């Protein structure tokens, strides 16, 4: 949109006055932030209305991305950038002696997700709108987002994230789009008067689902999609009745918190309620919209594509069947055909514990009609497939087995597409993890390598680098990310290399300032900034990183004069509240940090920084400052990873196992611009098959490893009496589930190569340049365009 600085300043002052009855002088940053948000909303209101009307008029096919997590972070700057008024607004504010960055900080992070899964969903929202594709989000409006992490004596402490307290400028409550969702009771099938059966419900609890729509602004294209998040309420007709505090709370809990603790039965039931709640509400609202178009129901799949992001929304299968059977009165065969054509599914993990299963009794008592439908799907699957493929394959793939409902099986059987999220991961699905399904439905399997919303991770997070790009290759990369490859031509250009180096240094100073404020520790921008930021999980192997740090510490203690390029190891990670082992690792990292950061004999050569409360906003400061990107999961365990992509875009060099999308990063940048180490997938599976991995052998054979591990139990690392033993035993007595000891030596060697190479700054920057210039294929624009073309069959409006 067009906006002059003068008009902005006038609009801003007027908004402040109208909204808060305040003058500039009497306002605080909170009012400034809110006014700026309200004004931004006004700037896109017309485009939003137009986008919505146009879709309806053209009866365009739309995609709906169902996800139990979204992790957008902050929206103010991203909306300004997309509207094309970022610079104007920043300049206008400056004239008023205000700072856009400072105001933007007032916005709470929208943290309705745990990590990569939710962030991917948000990158997809951005790309759908920016590519002009009609695609919307569907999820839950949790009153409390992911917990706020604090460290107390080195331990993780979880505090509630009440992000809605001071209001959310972006969302719009859509009262007239509310629907009702039913739970529990009994269901009977009774004659419907025309030869069929219809369900009769008794004692069902009916709740009201209210949608809150958050616009998703496309990048400078006047396209606005929406993310619809559902909140639960007590139906108006029930409001008059007397409800106890407990009854009221039981209802409100459904959309109160993200991932309630599932270690107790009550917690798990709540989770299942959440899943059905947002699935049913979302599908009903889509069904209502479709009905309003006045088309025959047979057209449903040619107007609607619904995506099941991981297994949490897998109840889409029986719920869509329910609507088509019970509301539209279709035959089973017809309803099934439409359901499979409408739905598609993404698998995000091969970890067994993450594949959802629900006990039959839970599904049956909470969702009696849905359970009937699941039973029928299962029975028909068995009857149809057994003669074709035999009983063994059917037993391995059916939905109801051993008293539980398998959600992944439900999602695969009830949809026309199942994709993995990186080439390696998709191949593992086909050949190993979901091999039996692949035999049944080979045509359904495909790969869609993840991607990142590069606008947020470069233009917003890294203005210094963006400026170097503008000055070197022009500004077209901002619109067409493929053009970032033009940078490759400057590999030998000393001016450009110098500018890239200076931008990195600027970002390291910016992060250093934040580290000083948050931790009191001073770090030098001359040091290598070595970054590992991701959820804390054993398979991601933060522990391997820590063992190497302890090795460096012991080396320096053994020889204080040791020549070493100074290193700052930077961590950001939350552990799930009930995941004790992950919390143990957090404690150990914090104690090593405490030890190392206060030991003057190390002469500043080693610092360990664990920043609290890792989230999108923190990532935006850490990533541009990284020299080294730690992507060190055990091969086969990380489905894709996306922080690996964000970091390469920002010029960090990847230190990686051949896991997830790391393989494709290697292909993109070339072997000589990445540091690889560790077991490969076939080697890992070889160990599994033979069952002959013995962690103890590696301990006995390697005196360095011995010293490092002993430091966890002999007091060298203080304050971890208990935790040190837990780590020690997990590696030796429980045989090191994630092959940390097996990969230790090769990891240390790769780290040594990094140190050697870093000393040649010119060459290092050349490698960094190659990484930046090779990132286009990891843009989520590319990812979303192949979802649109291959799976959803939706078209760009532009
Ligand atoms: C990108 C991102 C992730 C995903 O990181 P991985 O290393 O791919 O697991 C998690 N959390 C936040 C806040 C992110 O921005």
XYZ file of N, CA, C and O in Angstrom, residues 142-216:
300
model
N -5.507 -21.060 22.744
C -5.200 -21.356 24.145
C -5.106 -20.052 24.929
O -4.463 -19.102 24.487
N -5.715 -20.028 26.096
C -5.574 -18.832 26.934
C -4.155 -18.684 27.451
O -3.686 -17.582 27.703
N -3.499 -19.823 27.620
C -2.101 -19.815 28.046
C -1.283 -20.537 26.999
O -1.587 -21.665 26.642
N -0.263 -19.854 26.489
C 0.607 -20.479 25.501
C 1.640 -21.362 26.177
O 1.508 -21.709 27.354
N 2.666 -21.711 25.445
C 3.736 -22.531 26.005
C 4.320 -21.820 27.243
O 4.522 -20.613 27.224
N 4.596 -22.583 28.280
C 5.069 -22.001 29.534
C 6.285 -21.095 29.333
O 7.050 -21.261 28.386
N 6.427 -20.140 30.241
C 7.635 -19.312 30.272
C 8.683 -20.042 31.092
O 8.392 -20.464 32.211
N 9.872 -20.140 30.559
C 10.930 -20.885 31.243
C 11.822 -19.939 32.036
O 12.256 -18.905 31.519
N 12.051 -20.330 33.290
C 13.038 -19.623 34.109
C 14.024 -20.646 34.636
O 13.691 -21.821 34.798
N 15.224 -20.210 34.931
C 16.179 -21.092 35.590
C 16.332 -20.649 37.035
O 16.592 -19.476 37.313
N 16.160 -21.583 37.940
C 16.379 -21.316 39.361
C 17.383 -22.349 39.852
O 17.111 -23.552 39.766
N 18.533 -21.889 40.296
C 19.635 -22.792 40.647
C 19.962 -23.749 39.505
O 20.319 -24.909 39.733
N 19.809 -23.289 38.292
C 20.134 -24.135 37.150
C 19.029 -25.075 36.721
O 19.146 -25.765 35.713
N 17.944 -25.109 37.479
C 16.811 -25.979 37.120
C 15.773 -25.208 36.323
O 15.533 -24.028 36.586
N 15.120 -25.892 35.392
C 14.014 -25.280 34.668
C 12.799 -25.147 35.581
O 12.389 -26.099 36.232
N 12.230 -23.945 35.603
C 10.976 -23.726 36.312
C 9.980 -23.187 35.287
O 10.343 -22.376 34.432
N 8.744 -23.681 35.343
C 7.752 -23.294 34.331
C 6.753 -22.297 34.914
O 6.149 -22.555 35.945
N 6.603 -21.184 34.243
C 5.624 -20.172 34.656
C 4.572 -20.037 33.564
O 4.861 -20.238 32.388
N 3.336 -19.704 33.961
C 2.286 -19.589 32.949
C 2.521 -18.419 32.010
O 3.047 -17.383 32.408
N 2.115 -18.602 30.765
C 2.246 -17.561 29.752
C 0.863 -16.984 29.474
O 0.133 -17.471 28.630
N 0.497 -15.955 30.221
C -0.849 -15.394 30.053
C -0.791 -14.289 29.010
O -0.896 -13.107 29.311
N -0.639 -14.708 27.783
C -0.338 -13.771 26.691
C -1.518 -12.878 26.320
O -1.347 -11.880 25.642
N -2.728 -13.227 26.773
C -3.900 -12.452 26.371
C -4.262 -11.337 27.353
O -5.194 -10.580 27.109
N -3.497 -11.250 28.451
C -3.863 -10.330 29.520
C -4.118 -8.909 29.044
O -5.115 -8.292 29.408
N -3.213 -8.384 28.221
C -3.441 -6.989 27.809
C -4.084 -6.902 26.435
O -3.957 -5.887 25.754
N -4.786 -7.971 26.065
C -5.526 -7.914 24.813
C -4.662 -8.291 23.626
O -3.436 -8.232 23.693
N -5.327 -8.704 22.559
C -4.620 -9.109 21.356
C -5.184 -8.287 20.210
O -6.325 -8.473 19.802
N -4.381 -7.338 19.714
C -4.914 -6.421 18.691
C -5.285 -7.113 17.397
O -6.098 -6.595 16.641
N -4.660 -8.242 17.090
C -4.815 -8.796 15.737
C -6.088 -9.600 15.551
O -6.647 -9.662 14.476
N -6.547 -10.274 16.621
C -7.655 -11.215 16.440
C -8.999 -10.500 16.344
O -9.196 -9.422 16.894
N -9.926 -11.144 15.637
C -11.296 -10.636 15.552
C -12.240 -11.766 15.946
O -12.220 -12.845 15.358
N -13.045 -11.514 16.962
C -14.003 -12.512 17.412
C -15.183 -12.559 16.444
O -15.765 -11.528 16.134
N -15.498 -13.747 15.957
C -16.581 -13.884 14.967
C -17.781 -14.578 15.605
O -17.982 -15.778 15.454
N -18.554 -13.760 16.309
C -19.722 -14.265 17.034
C -20.665 -15.056 16.131
O -21.148 -16.129 16.495
N -20.885 -14.533 14.927
C -21.893 -15.164 14.059
C -21.394 -16.437 13.381
O -22.109 -17.081 12.645
N -20.141 -16.796 13.629
C -19.606 -18.031 13.053
C -19.457 -19.120 14.120
O -18.817 -20.138 13.891
N -20.044 -18.889 15.301
C -19.931 -19.881 16.373
C -20.651 -21.170 15.978
O -21.627 -21.147 15.227
N -20.146 -22.297 16.467
C -20.813 -23.587 16.243
C -20.874 -24.333 17.581
O -20.280 -23.900 18.571
N -21.591 -25.447 17.593
C -21.689 -26.235 18.826
C -20.983 -27.568 18.660
O -21.032 -28.181 17.599
N -20.317 -27.982 19.716
C -19.587 -29.251 19.687
C -20.088 -30.110 20.848
O -20.186 -29.622 21.976
N -20.426 -31.375 20.552
C -21.014 -32.243 21.573
C -20.039 -33.298 22.082
O -19.223 -33.836 21.332
N -20.127 -33.558 23.374
C -19.288 -34.586 24.002
C -20.141 -35.544 24.824
O -21.130 -35.126 25.442
N -19.723 -36.788 24.904
C -20.267 -37.754 25.852
C -21.693 -38.180 25.554
O -22.184 -38.040 24.431
N -22.352 -38.713 26.575
C -23.725 -39.178 26.440
C -23.807 -40.510 25.702
O -22.826 -41.253 25.607
N -25.029 -40.789 25.205
C -25.217 -42.026 24.457
C -25.761 -41.663 23.086
O -26.358 -40.609 22.890
N -25.555 -42.579 22.150
C -26.093 -42.342 20.820
C -26.817 -43.594 20.348
O -26.351 -44.716 20.583
N -27.993 -43.407 19.763
C -28.755 -44.527 19.199
C -29.027 -44.217 17.742
O -29.221 -43.055 17.370
N -29.015 -45.261 16.914
C -29.370 -45.052 15.510
C -30.842 -45.415 15.341
O -31.254 -46.525 15.669
N -31.623 -44.461 14.882
C -33.067 -44.693 14.745
C -33.465 -44.431 13.281
O -32.788 -43.685 12.572
N -34.568 -45.072 12.827
C -34.996 -44.870 11.435
C -35.251 -43.392 11.160
O -35.793 -42.678 12.001
N -34.826 -42.940 9.980
C -34.987 -41.523 9.657
C -36.243 -41.268 8.836
O -36.470 -40.152 8.355
N -37.056 -42.313 8.635
C -38.316 -42.115 7.919
C -38.183 -42.311 6.423
O -39.174 -42.400 5.705
N -36.948 -42.378 5.916
C -36.809 -42.604 4.472
C -35.900 -43.811 4.217
O -35.118 -43.827 3.283
N -35.980 -44.766 5.102
C -35.263 -46.022 4.873
C -33.870 -46.068 5.475
O -33.253 -47.121 5.543
N -33.357 -44.904 5.914
C -32.015 -44.897 6.501
C -32.076 -44.794 8.018
O -33.131 -44.938 8.621
N -30.894 -44.558 8.608
C -30.826 -44.407 10.059
C -30.245 -43.042 10.382
O -29.443 -42.504 9.626
N -30.676 -42.506 11.508
C -30.035 -41.274 11.944
C -29.735 -41.360 13.438
O -30.404 -42.097 14.172
N -28.714 -40.641 13.873
C -28.321 -40.764 15.272
C -29.238 -39.960 16.186
O -29.673 -38.870 15.829
N -29.527 -40.544 17.334
C -30.290 -39.838 18.359
C -29.392 -39.746 19.591
O -28.917 -40.769 20.083
N -29.137 -38.529 20.030
C -28.207 -38.346 21.155
C -28.979 -38.163 22.448
O -30.012 -37.492 22.483
N -28.452 -38.738 23.515
C -29.034 -38.485 24.835
C -27.927 -38.089 25.800
O -26.834 -38.646 25.747
N -28.241 -37.152 26.662
C -27.313 -36.730 27.720
C -25.998 -36.182 27.174
O -24.965 -36.244 27.831
N -26.023 -35.670 25.953
C -24.788 -35.138 25.397
C -24.504 -33.756 26.003
O -25.442 -32.975 26.191
N -23.248 -33.500 26.286
C -22.872 -32.156 26.739
C -22.565 -31.307 25.515
O -21.727 -31.684 24.690
N -23.269 -30.176 25.412
C -23.065 -29.323 24.228
C -22.268 -28.084 24.632
O -22.635 -27.380 25.566
N -21.190 -27.830 23.905
C -20.389 -26.636 24.183
C -20.379 -25.730 22.960
O -20.619 -26.177 21.843
N -20.075 -24.473 23.230
C -20.058 -23.502 22.154
C -18.610 -23.234 21.747
O -17.754 -23.029 22.607
N -18.364 -23.249 20.451
C -17.025 -22.945 19.938
C -17.083 -21.598 19.224
O -17.861 -21.418 18.296
N -16.255 -20.669 19.688
C -16.232 -19.319 19.095
C -14.918 -19.138 18.331
O -13.843 -19.349 18.899
N -14.997 -18.765 17.064
C -13.752 -18.541 16.327
C -13.198 -17.127 16.520
O -13.958 -16.167 16.596
N -11.888 -17.061 16.620
C -11.162 -15.787 16.592
C -10.262 -15.834 15.367
O -9.410 -16.706 15.264
N -10.467 -14.898 14.456
C -9.698 -14.914 13.211
C -8.544 -13.924 13.279
O -8.736 -12.752 13.614
N -7.367 -14.402 12.936
C -6.205 -13.529 12.834
C -5.817 -13.432 11.367
O -5.553 -14.455 10.740
N -5.826 -12.225 10.818
C -5.468 -12.103 9.407
C -4.000 -12.440 9.165
O -3.146 -12.131 10.001
N -3.731 -13.059 8.039
C -2.359 -13.338 7.638
C -2.107 -12.528 6.373
O -2.734 -12.767 5.338
